[in-house]
PDB file of C-alpha atoms in Angstrom:
ATOM      1  CA  MET A   1     -40.148   3.365 -24.482  1.00 40.00           C
ATOM      2  CA  SER A   2     -36.859   5.093 -25.187  1.00 46.00           C
ATOM      3  CA  GLU A   3     -35.698   6.191 -28.602  1.00 45.00           C
ATOM      4  CA  PHE A   4     -32.346   7.482 -29.782  1.00 42.00           C
ATOM      5  CA  ASN A   5     -32.071  10.546 -31.982  1.00 45.00           C
ATOM      6  CA  GLU A   6     -29.322  11.022 -34.532  1.00 40.00           C
ATOM      7  CA  PHE A   7     -26.134  12.630 -33.262  1.00 42.00           C
ATOM      8  CA  ASP A   8     -26.681  16.217 -32.278  1.00 45.00           C
ATOM      9  CA  GLN A   9     -24.031  18.422 -33.884  1.00 50.00           C
ATOM     10  CA  GLN A  10     -23.832  20.576 -30.775  1.00 74.00           C
ATOM     11  CA  GLY A  11     -21.729  19.714 -27.780  1.00 83.00           C
ATOM     12  CA  SER A  12     -18.106  18.798 -27.253  1.00 91.00           C
ATOM     13  CA  ALA A  13     -15.910  15.807 -26.552  1.00 94.00           C
ATOM     14  CA  PRO A  14     -12.498  15.973 -24.846  1.00 96.00           C
ATOM     15  CA  GLU A  15      -9.254  14.577 -26.183  1.00 96.00           C
ATOM     16  CA  ARG A  16      -8.072  11.213 -24.928  1.00 96.00           C
ATOM     17  CA  SER A  17      -5.958  12.524 -22.087  1.00 97.00           C
ATOM     18  CA  THR A  18      -6.491  12.843 -18.356  1.00 97.00           C
ATOM     19  CA  SER A  19      -6.139  16.625 -18.328  1.00 96.00           C
ATOM     20  CA  SER A  20      -8.591  17.106 -21.199  1.00 97.00           C
ATOM     21  CA  ILE A  21     -11.176  14.757 -19.684  1.00 98.00           C
ATOM     22  CA  ILE A  22     -10.991  16.436 -16.256  1.00 97.00           C
ATOM     23  CA  SER A  23     -11.167  19.901 -17.827  1.00 97.00           C
ATOM     24  CA  HIS A  24     -14.214  18.875 -19.853  1.00 97.00           C
ATOM     25  CA  ALA A  25     -15.816  17.399 -16.725  1.00 97.00           C
ATOM     26  CA  PHE A  26     -15.342  20.703 -14.868  1.00 96.00           C
ATOM     27  CA  GLU A  27     -17.182  22.564 -17.620  1.00 96.00           C
ATOM     28  CA  MET A  28     -20.021  20.055 -17.548  1.00 97.00           C
ATOM     29  CA  TYR A  29     -20.170  20.063 -13.747  1.00 96.00           C
ATOM     30  CA  LYS A  30     -20.599  23.817 -13.573  1.00 95.00           C
ATOM     31  CA  GLY A  31     -23.646  23.518 -15.807  1.00 96.00           C
ATOM     32  CA  VAL A  32     -25.356  20.679 -13.906  1.00 97.00           C
ATOM     33  CA  PHE A  33     -24.294  21.576 -10.373  1.00 95.00           C
ATOM     34  CA  LEU A  34     -27.808  22.237  -9.047  1.00 96.00           C
ATOM     35  CA  TYR A  35     -28.987  18.803 -10.177  1.00 97.00           C
ATOM     36  CA  ALA A  36     -25.909  17.230  -8.594  1.00 96.00           C
ATOM     37  CA  LEU A  37     -26.777  19.046  -5.369  1.00 95.00           C
ATOM     38  CA  VAL A  38     -30.331  17.678  -5.443  1.00 95.00           C
ATOM     39  CA  MET A  39     -28.930  14.172  -5.917  1.00 96.00           C
ATOM     40  CA  MET A  40     -26.688  14.589  -2.887  1.00 93.00           C
ATOM     41  CA  ILE A  41     -29.503  16.015  -0.735  1.00 94.00           C
ATOM     42  CA  ILE A  42     -31.533  12.894  -1.504  1.00 95.00           C
ATOM     43  CA  TYR A  43     -28.548  10.741  -0.576  1.00 92.00           C
ATOM     44  CA  PHE A  44     -27.859  12.617   2.656  1.00 89.00           C
ATOM     45  CA  ILE A  45     -31.482  12.410   3.792  1.00 93.00           C
ATOM     46  CA  ALA A  46     -31.516   8.648   3.181  1.00 92.00           C
ATOM     47  CA  ASP A  47     -28.142   8.247   4.883  1.00 88.00           C
ATOM     48  CA  PHE A  48     -29.342  10.257   7.894  1.00 88.00           C
ATOM     49  CA  VAL A  49     -32.298   7.892   8.265  1.00 90.00           C
ATOM     50  CA  ILE A  50     -29.930   4.909   8.183  1.00 87.00           C
ATOM     51  CA  GLN A  51     -27.674   6.498  10.815  1.00 85.00           C
ATOM     52  CA  SER A  52     -30.706   7.127  13.023  1.00 84.00           C
ATOM     53  CA  ILE A  53     -31.761   3.490  12.729  1.00 85.00           C
ATOM     54  CA  THR A  54     -28.318   1.983  13.310  1.00 80.00           C
ATOM     55  CA  GLY A  55     -26.964   4.533  15.795  1.00 75.00           C
ATOM     56  CA  PHE A  56     -23.685   4.691  13.883  1.00 67.00           C
ATOM     57  CA  GLY A  57     -22.326   8.124  12.914  1.00 61.00           C
ATOM     58  CA  SER A  58     -20.600   7.505   9.602  1.00 54.00           C
ATOM     59  CA  TRP A  59     -19.501  11.080   8.952  1.00 53.00           C
ATOM     60  CA  SER A  60     -17.722  11.442  12.268  1.00 52.00           C
ATOM     61  CA  ASN A  61     -15.955   8.216  11.392  1.00 53.00           C
ATOM     62  CA  TYR A  62     -14.793   9.447   7.991  1.00 52.00           C
ATOM     63  CA  SER A  63     -13.789  12.851   9.337  1.00 50.00           C
ATOM     64  CA  ASP A  64     -10.588  11.193  10.508  1.00 50.00           C
ATOM     65  CA  PHE A  65      -9.407  11.236   6.918  1.00 49.00           C
ATOM     66  CA  ARG A  66      -8.911  14.979   7.146  1.00 50.00           C
ATOM     67  CA  ASP A  67      -5.590  14.224   8.822  1.00 50.00           C
ATOM     68  CA  PHE A  68      -3.612  12.770   5.904  1.00 47.00           C
ATOM     69  CA  GLU A  69      -0.406  12.588   7.951  1.00 49.00           C
ATOM     70  CA  ASP A  70      -1.858   9.639   9.870  1.00 50.00           C
ATOM     71  CA  PHE A  71      -3.605   8.086   6.865  1.00 48.00           C
ATOM     72  CA  GLU A  72      -2.750   4.482   7.810  1.00 50.00           C
ATOM     73  CA  ASP A  73      -3.999   4.831  11.389  1.00 50.00           C
ATOM     74  CA  ASN A  74      -7.143   6.618  10.210  1.00 49.00           C
ATOM     75  CA  TYR A  75      -7.818   3.920   7.630  1.00 47.00           C
ATOM     76  CA  ARG A  76      -7.545   1.264  10.316  1.00 53.00           C
ATOM     77  CA  SER A  77      -9.860   3.218  12.614  1.00 52.00           C
ATOM     78  CA  ILE A  78     -12.528   3.305   9.909  1.00 52.00           C
ATOM     79  CA  LEU A  79     -12.414  -0.472   9.552  1.00 53.00           C
ATOM     80  CA  MET A  80     -12.335  -1.061  13.310  1.00 57.00           C
ATOM     81  CA  PRO A  81     -15.698  -2.496  14.494  1.00 55.00           C
ATOM     82  CA  LYS A  82     -17.952  -0.015  16.305  1.00 58.00           C
ATOM     83  CA  PRO A  83     -21.500  -0.261  17.672  1.00 55.00           C
ATOM     84  CA  GLY A  84     -23.977  -0.332  14.795  1.00 63.00           C
ATOM     85  CA  MET A  85     -21.205  -0.262  12.201  1.00 69.00           C
ATOM     86  CA  SER A  86     -21.955  -3.580  10.462  1.00 77.00           C
ATOM     87  CA  LEU A  87     -25.672  -2.828  10.259  1.00 82.00           C
ATOM     88  CA  TYR A  88     -24.987   0.682   8.948  1.00 79.00           C
ATOM     89  CA  TYR A  89     -22.679  -0.501   6.177  1.00 76.00           C
ATOM     90  CA  SER A  90     -25.150  -3.200   5.192  1.00 82.00           C
ATOM     91  CA  PHE A  91     -27.924  -0.619   4.791  1.00 84.00           C
ATOM     92  CA  SER A  92     -25.519   1.888   3.255  1.00 86.00           C
ATOM     93  CA  GLY A  93     -24.415  -0.608   0.619  1.00 88.00           C
ATOM     94  CA  LEU A  94     -28.034  -1.312  -0.239  1.00 93.00           C
ATOM     95  CA  LEU A  95     -28.724   2.426  -0.397  1.00 92.00           C
ATOM     96  CA  SER A  96     -25.825   2.954  -2.800  1.00 93.00           C
ATOM     97  CA  ILE A  97     -27.258   0.306  -5.113  1.00 96.00           C
ATOM     98  CA  LEU A  98     -30.824   1.662  -4.934  1.00 96.00           C
ATOM     99  CA  LEU A  99     -29.638   5.210  -5.668  1.00 96.00           C
ATOM    100  CA  SER A 100     -27.335   4.220  -8.533  1.00 97.00           C
ATOM    101  CA  PRO A 101     -30.035   5.177 -11.101  1.00 98.00           C
ATOM    102  CA  LEU A 102     -29.614   8.755  -9.838  1.00 97.00           C
ATOM    103  CA  TYR A 103     -25.935   8.630 -10.844  1.00 97.00           C
ATOM    104  CA  VAL A 104     -27.064   7.540 -14.298  1.00 98.00           C
ATOM    105  CA  GLY A 105     -29.595  10.384 -14.299  1.00 98.00           C
ATOM    106  CA  LEU A 106     -26.881  12.930 -13.558  1.00 98.00           C
ATOM    107  CA  ILE A 107     -24.842  11.575 -16.475  1.00 98.00           C
ATOM    108  CA  TYR A 108     -27.918  11.930 -18.681  1.00 97.00           C
ATOM    109  CA  ILE A 109     -28.360  15.549 -17.573  1.00 97.00           C
ATOM    110  CA  ALA A 110     -24.677  16.226 -18.311  1.00 97.00           C
ATOM    111  CA  ASN A 111     -25.218  14.990 -21.856  1.00 96.00           C
ATOM    112  CA  LYS A 112     -28.281  17.213 -22.239  1.00 96.00           C
ATOM    113  CA  PHE A 113     -26.274  20.182 -21.030  1.00 96.00           C
ATOM    114  CA  ASN A 114     -23.441  19.313 -23.405  1.00 96.00           C
ATOM    115  CA  THR A 115     -25.782  19.102 -26.387  1.00 93.00           C
ATOM    116  CA  LYS A 116     -27.675  22.230 -25.276  1.00 93.00           C
ATOM    117  CA  ALA A 117     -30.929  20.303 -24.954  1.00 93.00           C
ATOM    118  CA  SER A 118     -33.678  21.369 -22.579  1.00 94.00           C
ATOM    119  CA  ILE A 119     -33.237  19.848 -19.111  1.00 95.00           C
ATOM    120  CA  GLU A 120     -36.142  18.840 -16.893  1.00 95.00           C
ATOM    121  CA  PHE A 121     -36.019  17.879 -13.216  1.00 95.00           C
ATOM    122  CA  SER A 122     -37.476  14.461 -14.056  1.00 95.00           C
ATOM    123  CA  ASP A 123     -34.367  13.733 -16.145  1.00 97.00           C
ATOM    124  CA  LEU A 124     -32.542  13.002 -12.909  1.00 97.00           C
ATOM    125  CA  PHE A 125     -34.702   9.900 -12.518  1.00 97.00           C
ATOM    126  CA  ILE A 126     -34.277   8.461 -16.014  1.00 96.00           C
ATOM    127  CA  GLY A 127     -32.366   5.504 -14.559  1.00 97.00           C
ATOM    128  CA  TYR A 128     -35.549   4.369 -12.828  1.00 97.00           C
ATOM    129  CA  ARG A 129     -37.396   4.354 -16.172  1.00 95.00           C
ATOM    130  CA  GLN A 130     -34.773   2.874 -18.458  1.00 94.00           C
ATOM    131  CA  ASN A 131     -32.663  -0.258 -17.983  1.00 96.00           C
ATOM    132  CA  LEU A 132     -33.307  -0.246 -14.229  1.00 97.00           C
ATOM    133  CA  GLY A 133     -32.660  -3.926 -13.619  1.00 97.00           C
ATOM    134  CA  ASN A 134     -29.260  -3.862 -15.312  1.00 98.00           C
ATOM    135  CA  ILE A 135     -28.258  -0.638 -13.551  1.00 98.00           C
ATOM    136  CA  LEU A 136     -29.040  -2.179 -10.159  1.00 98.00           C
ATOM    137  CA  LEU A 137     -27.296  -5.461 -11.040  1.00 98.00           C
ATOM    138  CA  TYR A 138     -24.222  -3.633 -12.331  1.00 98.00           C
ATOM    139  CA  SER A 139     -24.120  -1.546  -9.161  1.00 97.00           C
ATOM    140  CA  LEU A 140     -24.427  -4.649  -6.983  1.00 97.00           C
ATOM    141  CA  ILE A 141     -21.581  -6.471  -8.741  1.00 97.00           C
ATOM    142  CA  THR A 142     -19.222  -3.513  -8.839  1.00 96.00           C
ATOM    143  CA  ASN A 143     -19.974  -2.509  -5.236  1.00 95.00           C
ATOM    144  CA  ILE A 144     -19.053  -5.991  -4.025  1.00 95.00           C
ATOM    145  CA  ILE A 145     -15.806  -5.984  -6.026  1.00 95.00           C
ATOM    146  CA  LEU A 146     -14.840  -2.476  -4.925  1.00 93.00           C
ATOM    147  CA  TRP A 147     -15.664  -3.073  -1.244  1.00 89.00           C
ATOM    148  CA  VAL A 148     -13.562  -6.249  -1.234  1.00 92.00           C
ATOM    149  CA  SER A 149     -10.656  -4.396  -2.864  1.00 92.00           C
ATOM    150  CA  PHE A 150     -11.077  -1.513  -0.383  1.00 86.00           C
ATOM    151  CA  ALA A 151     -10.923  -3.906   2.562  1.00 84.00           C
ATOM    152  CA  MET A 152      -7.634  -5.347   1.241  1.00 86.00           C
ATOM    153  CA  CYS A 153      -5.532  -2.492   2.644  1.00 77.00           C
ATOM    154  CA  PHE A 154      -7.116  -0.003   0.217  1.00 81.00           C
ATOM    155  CA  ILE A 155      -4.273  -0.216  -2.358  1.00 88.00           C
ATOM    156  CA  PRO A 156      -6.018  -2.773  -4.643  1.00 91.00           C
ATOM    157  CA  PHE A 157      -9.019  -0.442  -4.784  1.00 92.00           C
ATOM    158  CA  LEU A 158      -6.909   2.226  -6.502  1.00 92.00           C
ATOM    159  CA  PHE A 159      -6.109  -0.136  -9.352  1.00 95.00           C
ATOM    160  CA  VAL A 160      -9.485  -1.874  -9.651  1.00 96.00           C
ATOM    161  CA  TYR A 161     -11.729   1.205  -9.573  1.00 95.00           C
ATOM    162  CA  PRO A 162     -10.726   2.616 -13.001  1.00 96.00           C
ATOM    163  CA  LEU A 163     -11.761  -0.647 -14.693  1.00 96.00           C
ATOM    164  CA  PHE A 164     -15.432   0.227 -14.077  1.00 96.00           C
ATOM    165  CA  PHE A 165     -15.201   3.885 -15.066  1.00 97.00           C
ATOM    166  CA  LEU A 166     -17.367   3.673 -18.194  1.00 97.00           C
ATOM    167  CA  GLY A 167     -20.018   1.290 -16.895  1.00 97.00           C
ATOM    168  CA  TYR A 168     -22.795   3.730 -16.035  1.00 98.00           C
ATOM    169  CA  PRO A 169     -22.596   5.705 -19.319  1.00 97.00           C
ATOM    170  CA  ILE A 170     -22.622   2.433 -21.287  1.00 98.00           C
ATOM    171  CA  LEU A 171     -25.709   1.246 -19.399  1.00 97.00           C
ATOM    172  CA  LEU A 172     -27.476   4.513 -20.188  1.00 97.00           C
ATOM    173  CA  PHE A 173     -26.495   5.427 -23.713  1.00 96.00           C
ATOM    174  CA  GLU A 174     -26.175   1.902 -25.137  1.00 95.00           C
ATOM    175  CA  ASN A 175     -28.953   0.287 -23.090  1.00 95.00           C
ATOM    176  CA  ALA A 176     -26.504  -2.557 -22.406  1.00 96.00           C
ATOM    177  CA  ASN A 177     -27.031  -5.347 -19.907  1.00 97.00           C
ATOM    178  CA  ALA A 178     -24.906  -5.427 -16.766  1.00 97.00           C
ATOM    179  CA  MET A 179     -22.414  -8.071 -17.908  1.00 97.00           C
ATOM    180  CA  ASP A 180     -21.909  -6.441 -21.309  1.00 97.00           C
ATOM    181  CA  ALA A 181     -21.292  -3.104 -19.597  1.00 98.00           C
ATOM    182  CA  ILE A 182     -18.681  -4.680 -17.307  1.00 97.00           C
ATOM    183  CA  SER A 183     -17.016  -6.432 -20.241  1.00 97.00           C
ATOM    184  CA  LYS A 184     -16.969  -3.345 -22.459  1.00 97.00           C
ATOM    185  CA  THR A 185     -15.644  -0.934 -19.844  1.00 98.00           C
ATOM    186  CA  TYR A 186     -12.949  -3.456 -18.873  1.00 97.00           C
ATOM    187  CA  ASN A 187     -11.792  -3.958 -22.467  1.00 97.00           C
ATOM    188  CA  ILE A 188     -11.605  -0.233 -23.192  1.00 97.00           C
ATOM    189  CA  VAL A 189      -9.919   0.703 -19.929  1.00 97.00           C
ATOM    190  CA  LYS A 190      -7.283  -2.053 -19.977  1.00 96.00           C
ATOM    191  CA  ASP A 191      -6.053  -0.822 -23.369  1.00 96.00           C
ATOM    192  CA  ASN A 192      -5.856   2.785 -22.140  1.00 97.00           C
ATOM    193  CA  TYR A 193      -5.213   2.104 -18.484  1.00 97.00           C
ATOM    194  CA  SER A 194      -2.814   4.937 -17.648  1.00 97.00           C
ATOM    195  CA  ILE A 195      -5.255   7.601 -18.865  1.00 97.00           C
ATOM    196  CA  PHE A 196      -8.222   6.063 -17.059  1.00 97.00           C
ATOM    197  CA  TRP A 197      -6.187   5.499 -13.912  1.00 97.00           C
ATOM    198  CA  GLY A 198      -5.117   9.156 -13.873  1.00 97.00           C
ATOM    199  CA  THR A 199      -8.673  10.311 -14.580  1.00 97.00           C
ATOM    200  CA  ALA A 200     -10.199   8.066 -11.909  1.00 95.00           C
ATOM    201  CA  ILE A 201      -7.641   9.006  -9.260  1.00 94.00           C
ATOM    202  CA  LEU A 202      -7.755  12.733  -9.975  1.00 94.00           C
ATOM    203  CA  GLY A 203     -11.536  12.672 -10.228  1.00 92.00           C
ATOM    204  CA  GLY A 204     -11.662  10.728  -6.960  1.00 88.00           C
ATOM    205  CA  LEU A 205      -9.415  13.243  -5.203  1.00 90.00           C
ATOM    206  CA  ILE A 206     -11.627  16.096  -6.370  1.00 89.00           C
ATOM    207  CA  THR A 207     -14.671  14.151  -5.227  1.00 84.00           C
ATOM    208  CA  LEU A 208     -13.219  13.483  -1.773  1.00 78.00           C
ATOM    209  CA  SER A 209     -11.807  16.999  -1.356  1.00 78.00           C
ATOM    210  CA  GLY A 210     -15.060  18.014   0.306  1.00 71.00           C
ATOM    211  CA  ILE A 211     -14.095  15.950   3.353  1.00 68.00           C
ATOM    212  CA  LEU A 212     -11.510  18.624   4.136  1.00 70.00           C
ATOM    213  CA  LEU A 213     -14.353  21.126   4.638  1.00 63.00           C
ATOM    214  CA  CYS A 214     -15.641  19.548   7.852  1.00 57.00           C
ATOM    215  CA  CYS A 215     -17.000  16.648   5.755  1.00 59.00           C
ATOM    216  CA  VAL A 216     -20.052  18.713   4.758  1.00 64.00           C
ATOM    217  CA  GLY A 217     -18.227  19.988   1.682  1.00 68.00           C
ATOM    218  CA  ILE A 218     -18.469  16.555   0.086  1.00 78.00           C
ATOM    219  CA  ILE A 219     -22.096  17.326  -0.788  1.00 83.00           C
ATOM    220  CA  PHE A 220     -20.695  19.773  -3.359  1.00 85.00           C
ATOM    221  CA  THR A 221     -17.837  17.635  -4.682  1.00 88.00           C
ATOM    222  CA  TYR A 222     -18.944  13.988  -4.554  1.00 89.00           C
ATOM    223  CA  PRO A 223     -20.999  13.991  -7.810  1.00 93.00           C
ATOM    224  CA  PHE A 224     -18.002  15.212  -9.830  1.00 95.00           C
ATOM    225  CA  VAL A 225     -16.695  11.695 -10.468  1.00 95.00           C
ATOM    226  CA  TYR A 226     -19.886  10.756 -12.363  1.00 96.00           C
ATOM    227  CA  ILE A 227     -19.466  13.742 -14.659  1.00 97.00           C
ATOM    228  CA  ALA A 228     -15.867  12.635 -15.228  1.00 97.00           C
ATOM    229  CA  MET A 229     -17.265   9.244 -16.292  1.00 97.00           C
ATOM    230  CA  TYR A 230     -19.420  11.004 -18.874  1.00 98.00           C
ATOM    231  CA  SER A 231     -16.472  13.019 -20.185  1.00 98.00           C
ATOM    232  CA  ALA A 232     -14.346   9.873 -20.445  1.00 98.00           C
ATOM    233  CA  TYR A 233     -17.155   8.178 -22.391  1.00 98.00           C
ATOM    234  CA  CYS A 234     -17.265  11.112 -24.818  1.00 97.00           C
ATOM    235  CA  ALA A 235     -13.508  10.922 -25.277  1.00 97.00           C
ATOM    236  CA  TYR A 236     -13.387   7.216 -26.111  1.00 97.00           C
ATOM    237  CA  LEU A 237     -16.806   6.393 -27.548  1.00 95.00           C
ATOM    238  CA  GLY A 238     -17.909   9.718 -28.941  1.00 93.00           C
ATOM    239  CA  LYS A 239     -20.585  12.178 -27.885  1.00 88.00           C
ATOM    240  CA  PRO A 240     -23.642   9.966 -27.278  1.00 88.00           C
ATOM    241  CA  ARG A 241     -26.956  10.306 -29.016  1.00 74.00           C
ATOM    242  CA  GLN A 242     -29.676  12.042 -27.070  1.00 70.00           C
ATOM    243  CA  ILE A 243     -32.421   9.887 -25.561  1.00 68.00           C
ATOM    244  CA  THR A 244     -36.068  10.825 -25.962  1.00 61.00           C
ATOM    245  CA  TYR A 245     -39.167   9.155 -24.615  1.00 56.00           C
ATOM    246  CA  ASN A 246     -42.415   8.166 -26.214  1.00 48.00           C
ATOM    247  CA  ASN A 247     -44.977   8.420 -23.416  1.00 46.00           C
ATOM    248  CA  ASP A 248     -47.780   6.997 -25.511  1.00 38.00           C
ATOM    249  CA  THR A 249     -48.112   3.516 -24.020  1.00 36.00           C
ATOM    250  CA  THR A 250     -50.676   2.520 -26.618  1.00 32.00           C
ATOM    251  CA  LYS A 251     -48.043   2.224 -29.323  1.00 34.00           C
TER     252      LYS A 251
END
């Protein structure tokens, strides 16, 4: 069972601006980088298994995005049907949902680092112990919405994505259900849309910058966006209370 301690006086929260949130996220990311790397190694191993099963090489497909001068043609080439592509994306979408508790775990570790609490490797898997059903449901709903918006010439995705920017931190720190998390993040973001849009886009560009390094570099940059979500949560909802666990199941 999870319990919430009173607010720890240590730690920091950024101002409500894109630059402050991104700067705060960088500081947090430097402190939790090794855990972010472990998360990505797990993802890459699972993705490699899926590619082996489907016979579709996703990373060679996305490597086209390194040429930004032909962005439109490259975007079309990614969506163009290829052998094993439909099966790969079906499994990949399922994988993204099943691994979403790891994203929550990384956010939890970022909060521990921020509050100078002791971090354990098992903290990365807190999403599988707390609120798992709602995390998976939230991930399923948002993945469907975002994939539909991405397929609509990509532009709608840029405007829809920021609306879900606080969902994972809300699910973790407030133990909210999936629909409440969607509702709360939407209501906060729509009233501060320009800041969240700038944060989401800049955080996304930093996340995707690894593609420029022969695609392999994304293993070092992809987790950054989840740390930016944590920093945005701190800016608008305050530094969250630390979560502790009572392992005595007899109580």
